[in-house]
């Protein structure tokens, strides 16, 4: 039984990452993957994790920067003869099922080439739903974004630690409730140290100050900021620290945090 909860970040950028960078994605305890980034297979292998050993893939929402390398991930299972039925894919009900259906059947993977192969288990979630495994409990709430999106709290049953993560969202009070006393809050901070402008991107992302307000109100133990431009990282951390007194970081690529 492992004594600590492990979170490894692969990327913290938005949309199209800079050369050598990666969009927001991370893995919890080496087998629960959150969003795919652009390069999920390489990212996992660089950490010594066989992509075929991932048991859960959680999607915060189905904007492309959060699932763009899903086909290569599934292709890895197919070509390596890994049992896809051991993989559970969770995400927002409105978009998960249609996208998974088309990805698995026709549009990209052309599953007729692999007629006798198993399928992953698709678990559509509506904000507020929870999901339980013998190792963890997942709770969810809504986020404020143009598509249905989920914020999750991963409760590690072995360590008693919790990781709460937002996906893309504007400042949204229900997240405070979900994140209450969490060991680590991973909150998007697309606008960096610039206050969220309701007209910019429809106002449906957060600034570092928004993330810090959530961290402060929820009394979280640690705040990680993700989903933004790399050159804003330092200013974002400083802006958050002016509001929230706990530790704040903008994770480096391949950085692991132990809780
Ligand atoms: Zn995004
Ligand atoms: Zn989005």
Short mmCIF file of C-alpha atoms and ligand atoms in Angstrom, two decimals:
data_model
loop_
_atom_site.label_atom_id
_atom_site.label_comp_id
_atom_site.label_asym_id
_atom_site.label_seq_id
_atom_site.Cartn_x
_atom_site.Cartn_y
_atom_site.Cartn_z
CA UNK A 1 0.00 0.00 0.00
CA UNK A 2 1.46 3.35 -0.90
CA UNK A 3 1.89 5.85 1.89
CA UNK A 4 1.52 9.05 -0.07
CA UNK A 5 -0.69 10.38 -2.82
CA UNK A 6 1.31 11.16 -5.94
CA UNK A 7 0.44 13.77 -8.58
CA UNK A 8 2.66 14.18 -11.66
CA UNK A 9 2.07 17.12 -14.01
CA UNK A 10 2.76 16.74 -17.70
CA UNK A 11 1.74 20.19 -18.84
CA UNK A 12 0.09 23.36 -17.67
CA UNK A 13 -0.58 25.24 -20.89
CA UNK A 14 -3.79 26.03 -22.79
CA UNK A 15 -4.90 25.27 -26.37
CA UNK A 16 -1.72 24.90 -28.48
CA UNK A 17 1.33 24.50 -26.24
CA UNK A 18 4.62 26.21 -26.92
CA UNK A 19 7.29 24.08 -28.59
CA UNK A 20 8.34 21.41 -26.08
CA UNK A 21 5.41 22.28 -23.83
CA UNK A 22 2.15 20.50 -23.08
CA UNK A 23 -1.44 21.42 -22.28
CA UNK A 24 -2.93 20.92 -18.81
CA UNK A 25 -2.81 17.21 -17.91
CA UNK A 26 -1.58 15.14 -14.98
CA UNK A 27 -1.66 11.65 -13.52
CA UNK A 28 -2.66 10.69 -9.96
CA UNK A 29 -1.02 7.65 -8.34
CA UNK A 30 0.37 6.56 -11.72
CA UNK A 31 -2.92 5.17 -13.05
CA UNK A 32 -5.61 7.86 -12.93
CA UNK A 33 -5.01 10.20 -15.84
CA UNK A 34 -6.71 13.63 -15.96
CA UNK A 35 -7.19 14.94 -19.51
CA UNK A 36 -4.75 13.81 -22.20
CA UNK A 37 -2.76 16.83 -23.33
CA UNK A 38 -1.29 16.56 -26.84
CA UNK A 39 1.14 13.75 -26.06
CA UNK A 40 -0.27 11.39 -23.46
CA UNK A 41 1.64 8.30 -24.62
CA UNK A 42 5.07 9.99 -24.60
CA UNK A 43 4.34 11.77 -21.32
CA UNK A 44 3.51 8.55 -19.50
CA UNK A 45 6.43 6.61 -20.96
CA UNK A 46 8.84 9.39 -19.97
CA UNK A 47 7.71 8.77 -16.37
CA UNK A 48 8.22 5.03 -16.73
CA UNK A 49 4.45 4.40 -16.77
CA UNK A 50 3.14 1.97 -19.39
CA UNK A 51 0.14 3.78 -20.97
CA UNK A 52 -1.58 0.38 -21.10
CA UNK A 53 -1.57 0.30 -17.28
CA UNK A 54 -3.73 3.42 -16.95
CA UNK A 55 -6.99 2.29 -15.30
CA UNK A 56 -8.91 5.58 -15.36
CA UNK A 57 -9.02 8.46 -17.79
CA UNK A 58 -10.96 11.42 -16.38
CA UNK A 59 -12.04 14.23 -18.64
CA UNK A 60 -12.80 17.63 -17.12
CA UNK A 61 -14.60 18.56 -20.35
CA UNK A 62 -14.41 17.85 -24.02
CA UNK A 63 -12.65 20.91 -25.45
CA UNK A 64 -9.95 19.66 -27.78
CA UNK A 65 -6.94 20.81 -25.79
CA UNK A 66 -8.13 18.39 -23.07
CA UNK A 67 -8.56 15.26 -25.20
CA UNK A 68 -6.57 15.81 -28.37
CA UNK A 69 -4.32 12.74 -27.91
CA UNK A 70 -7.11 10.32 -26.97
CA UNK A 71 -6.85 8.44 -30.32
CA UNK A 72 -3.11 7.74 -29.89
CA UNK A 73 -3.76 6.55 -26.33
CA UNK A 74 -6.44 4.08 -27.51
CA UNK A 75 -4.29 3.04 -30.47
CA UNK A 76 -1.51 2.15 -28.01
CA UNK A 77 -3.85 -0.34 -26.30
CA UNK A 78 -4.93 -1.82 -29.62
CA UNK A 79 -1.47 -2.26 -31.10
CA UNK A 80 0.06 -3.54 -27.82
CA UNK A 81 -2.79 -6.00 -27.40
CA UNK A 82 -3.72 -4.47 -24.04
CA UNK A 83 -7.19 -5.18 -22.70
CA UNK A 84 -9.24 -2.02 -23.19
CA UNK A 85 -12.03 -3.32 -20.96
CA UNK A 86 -9.80 -2.61 -17.95
CA UNK A 87 -9.85 1.10 -18.83
CA UNK A 88 -12.65 3.32 -17.54
CA UNK A 89 -13.21 6.68 -19.18
CA UNK A 90 -15.16 9.23 -17.15
CA UNK A 91 -16.34 12.64 -18.28
CA UNK A 92 -19.25 15.05 -18.71
CA UNK A 93 -22.29 13.16 -19.97
CA UNK A 94 -23.36 15.66 -22.62
CA UNK A 95 -20.20 15.34 -24.72
CA UNK A 96 -18.42 12.17 -23.56
CA UNK A 97 -20.66 9.59 -25.16
CA UNK A 98 -20.94 11.08 -28.66
CA UNK A 99 -17.21 11.79 -28.82
CA UNK A 100 -16.24 8.35 -27.52
CA UNK A 101 -18.64 6.68 -29.90
CA UNK A 102 -17.17 8.40 -32.94
CA UNK A 103 -13.59 8.03 -31.74
CA UNK A 104 -13.97 4.33 -31.06
CA UNK A 105 -16.07 3.32 -34.00
CA UNK A 106 -15.44 5.24 -37.12
CA UNK A 107 -13.94 8.61 -37.44
CA UNK A 108 -10.37 8.09 -36.41
CA UNK A 109 -9.48 4.65 -35.09
CA UNK A 110 -11.40 2.76 -37.74
CA UNK A 111 -12.23 -0.03 -35.33
CA UNK A 112 -13.23 -2.39 -38.11
CA UNK A 113 -9.47 -3.10 -38.37
CA UNK A 114 -9.67 -4.55 -34.82
CA UNK A 115 -12.98 -6.44 -34.83
CA UNK A 116 -12.27 -8.80 -31.93
CA UNK A 117 -10.88 -6.26 -29.47
CA UNK A 118 -12.47 -5.14 -26.23
CA UNK A 119 -13.89 -1.71 -25.49
CA UNK A 120 -13.19 0.67 -22.64
CA UNK A 121 -15.94 1.25 -20.10
CA UNK A 122 -17.54 4.66 -20.66
CA UNK A 123 -18.86 6.35 -17.51
CA UNK A 124 -20.81 9.54 -18.26
CA UNK A 125 -21.13 11.86 -15.26
CA UNK A 126 -23.45 14.75 -14.57
CA UNK A 127 -22.10 17.49 -12.28
CA UNK A 128 -22.86 16.43 -8.70
CA UNK A 129 -22.41 12.72 -9.43
CA UNK A 130 -19.84 10.68 -7.55
CA UNK A 131 -17.94 7.53 -8.46
CA UNK A 132 -16.32 5.02 -6.13
CA UNK A 133 -13.54 2.46 -6.51
CA UNK A 134 -11.92 0.44 -3.70
CA UNK A 135 -9.00 2.88 -3.77
CA UNK A 136 -10.70 6.23 -4.16
CA UNK A 137 -13.92 8.23 -4.13
CA UNK A 138 -14.53 10.86 -6.77
CA UNK A 139 -16.91 13.72 -6.12
CA UNK A 140 -17.86 16.27 -8.76
CA UNK A 141 -19.43 19.66 -9.15
CA UNK A 142 -20.19 22.07 -11.97
CA UNK A 143 -17.80 24.52 -13.52
CA UNK A 144 -18.58 27.75 -15.37
CA UNK A 145 -17.55 27.14 -18.98
CA UNK A 146 -19.28 27.20 -22.41
CA UNK A 147 -19.69 23.39 -22.43
CA UNK A 148 -20.71 20.96 -19.69
CA UNK A 149 -17.63 20.55 -17.53
CA UNK A 150 -16.75 18.84 -14.27
CA UNK A 151 -14.61 19.76 -11.29
CA UNK A 152 -13.48 16.65 -9.39
CA UNK A 153 -12.32 15.82 -5.90
CA UNK A 154 -10.21 12.66 -5.72
CA UNK A 155 -10.36 11.22 -2.18
CA UNK A 156 -7.50 8.75 -1.73
CA UNK A 157 -8.78 6.02 0.62
CA UNK A 158 -5.25 4.79 1.45
CA UNK A 159 -3.72 8.11 2.45
CA UNK A 160 -6.77 10.16 3.42
CA UNK A 161 -5.47 12.95 1.15
CA UNK A 162 -7.58 14.74 -1.42
CA UNK A 163 -6.85 16.35 -4.78
CA UNK A 164 -9.44 18.79 -6.13
CA UNK A 165 -9.12 19.95 -9.74
CA UNK A 166 -11.20 22.31 -11.79
CA UNK A 167 -10.62 21.87 -15.48
CA UNK A 168 -11.58 25.09 -17.28
CA UNK A 169 -13.83 27.46 -15.38
CA UNK A 170 -14.54 31.03 -14.45
CA UNK A 171 -14.62 31.83 -10.73
CA UNK A 172 -17.43 29.60 -9.46
CA UNK A 173 -18.63 29.31 -5.86
CA UNK A 174 -19.65 25.62 -5.89
CA UNK A 175 -15.93 24.82 -6.33
CA UNK A 176 -15.26 26.28 -2.86
CA UNK A 177 -17.61 23.73 -1.33
CA UNK A 178 -16.00 20.85 -3.25
CA UNK A 179 -12.46 21.98 -2.41
CA UNK A 180 -13.07 22.50 1.33
CA UNK A 181 -9.88 21.59 3.27
CA UNK A 182 -8.44 19.70 0.28
CA UNK A 183 -4.77 18.68 0.38
CA UNK A 184 -4.14 20.12 -3.08
CA UNK A 185 -6.32 22.38 -5.23
CA UNK A 186 -5.39 22.44 -8.91
CA UNK A 187 -7.18 25.47 -10.37
CA UNK A 188 -7.00 26.91 -13.84
CA UNK A 189 -5.59 30.44 -14.19
CA UNK A 190 -5.86 31.19 -17.89
CA UNK A 191 -5.77 34.98 -17.49
CA UNK A 192 -2.73 34.94 -15.21
CA UNK A 193 -2.34 38.12 -13.15
CA UNK A 194 -4.82 40.02 -15.36
CA UNK A 195 -8.32 40.20 -13.86
CA UNK A 196 -10.87 38.10 -15.73
CA UNK A 197 -12.63 40.31 -18.24
CA UNK A 198 -16.20 39.17 -18.77
CA UNK A 199 -15.86 39.94 -22.47
CA UNK A 200 -12.62 38.05 -23.03
CA UNK A 201 -13.27 34.44 -24.13
CA UNK A 202 -16.80 34.97 -22.92
CA UNK A 203 -15.34 35.43 -19.42
CA UNK A 204 -15.40 31.70 -18.82
CA UNK A 205 -11.88 31.24 -17.51
CA UNK A 206 -10.17 32.36 -14.30
CA UNK A 207 -7.36 34.66 -13.27
CA UNK A 208 -4.74 33.66 -10.68
CA UNK A 209 -6.63 35.91 -8.25
CA UNK A 210 -9.87 34.00 -8.86
CA UNK A 211 -8.06 30.74 -8.13
CA UNK A 212 -6.53 32.23 -4.97
CA UNK A 213 -9.95 33.43 -3.74
CA UNK A 214 -11.25 29.87 -4.07
CA UNK A 215 -8.16 28.47 -2.30
CA UNK A 216 -8.54 30.97 0.53
CA UNK A 217 -12.28 30.49 1.02
CA UNK A 218 -11.94 26.69 0.90
CA UNK A 219 -8.92 26.74 3.25
CA UNK A 220 -7.00 24.38 1.02
CA UNK A 221 -3.53 23.19 2.03
CA UNK A 222 -1.79 23.92 -1.25
CA UNK A 223 -2.65 25.59 -4.58
CA UNK A 224 -1.33 24.64 -8.02
CA UNK A 225 -2.15 26.93 -10.95
CA UNK A 226 -2.45 25.52 -14.46
CA UNK A 227 -3.82 26.27 -17.96
CA UNK A 228 -2.06 29.45 -19.03
CA UNK A 229 0.81 31.04 -20.90
CA UNK A 230 4.21 30.00 -19.61
CA UNK A 231 5.61 33.54 -19.49
CA UNK A 232 2.81 34.48 -17.04
CA UNK A 233 3.71 31.79 -14.49
CA UNK A 234 5.75 33.87 -12.08
CA UNK A 235 3.38 36.84 -12.09
CA UNK A 236 0.45 34.46 -11.58
CA UNK A 237 2.03 32.83 -8.53
CA UNK A 238 2.81 36.23 -7.02
CA UNK A 239 -0.71 37.52 -7.63
CA UNK A 240 -2.18 34.41 -5.98
CA UNK A 241 0.19 34.67 -3.00
CA UNK A 242 -1.06 38.20 -2.33
CA UNK A 243 -4.52 36.72 -1.62
CA UNK A 244 -3.96 33.16 -0.37
CA UNK A 245 -1.40 32.59 2.39
CA UNK A 246 -0.67 28.87 1.75
CA UNK A 247 1.89 27.50 -0.72
CA UNK A 248 1.26 28.32 -4.39
CA UNK A 249 3.07 26.84 -7.36
CA UNK A 250 2.87 26.72 -11.12
CA UNK A 251 4.05 23.15 -11.72
CA UNK A 252 6.96 22.46 -14.05
CA UNK A 253 6.60 19.91 -16.81
CA UNK A 254 7.10 16.42 -15.26
CA UNK A 255 7.01 17.79 -11.71
CA UNK A 256 5.71 15.34 -9.09
CA UNK A 257 3.98 16.46 -5.89
CA UNK A 258 3.66 14.02 -2.98
CA UNK A 259 0.80 14.54 -0.51
ZN1 LIG B 1 -8.69 24.34 -22.01
ZN1 LIG B 2 -12.29 24.57 -22.21
#
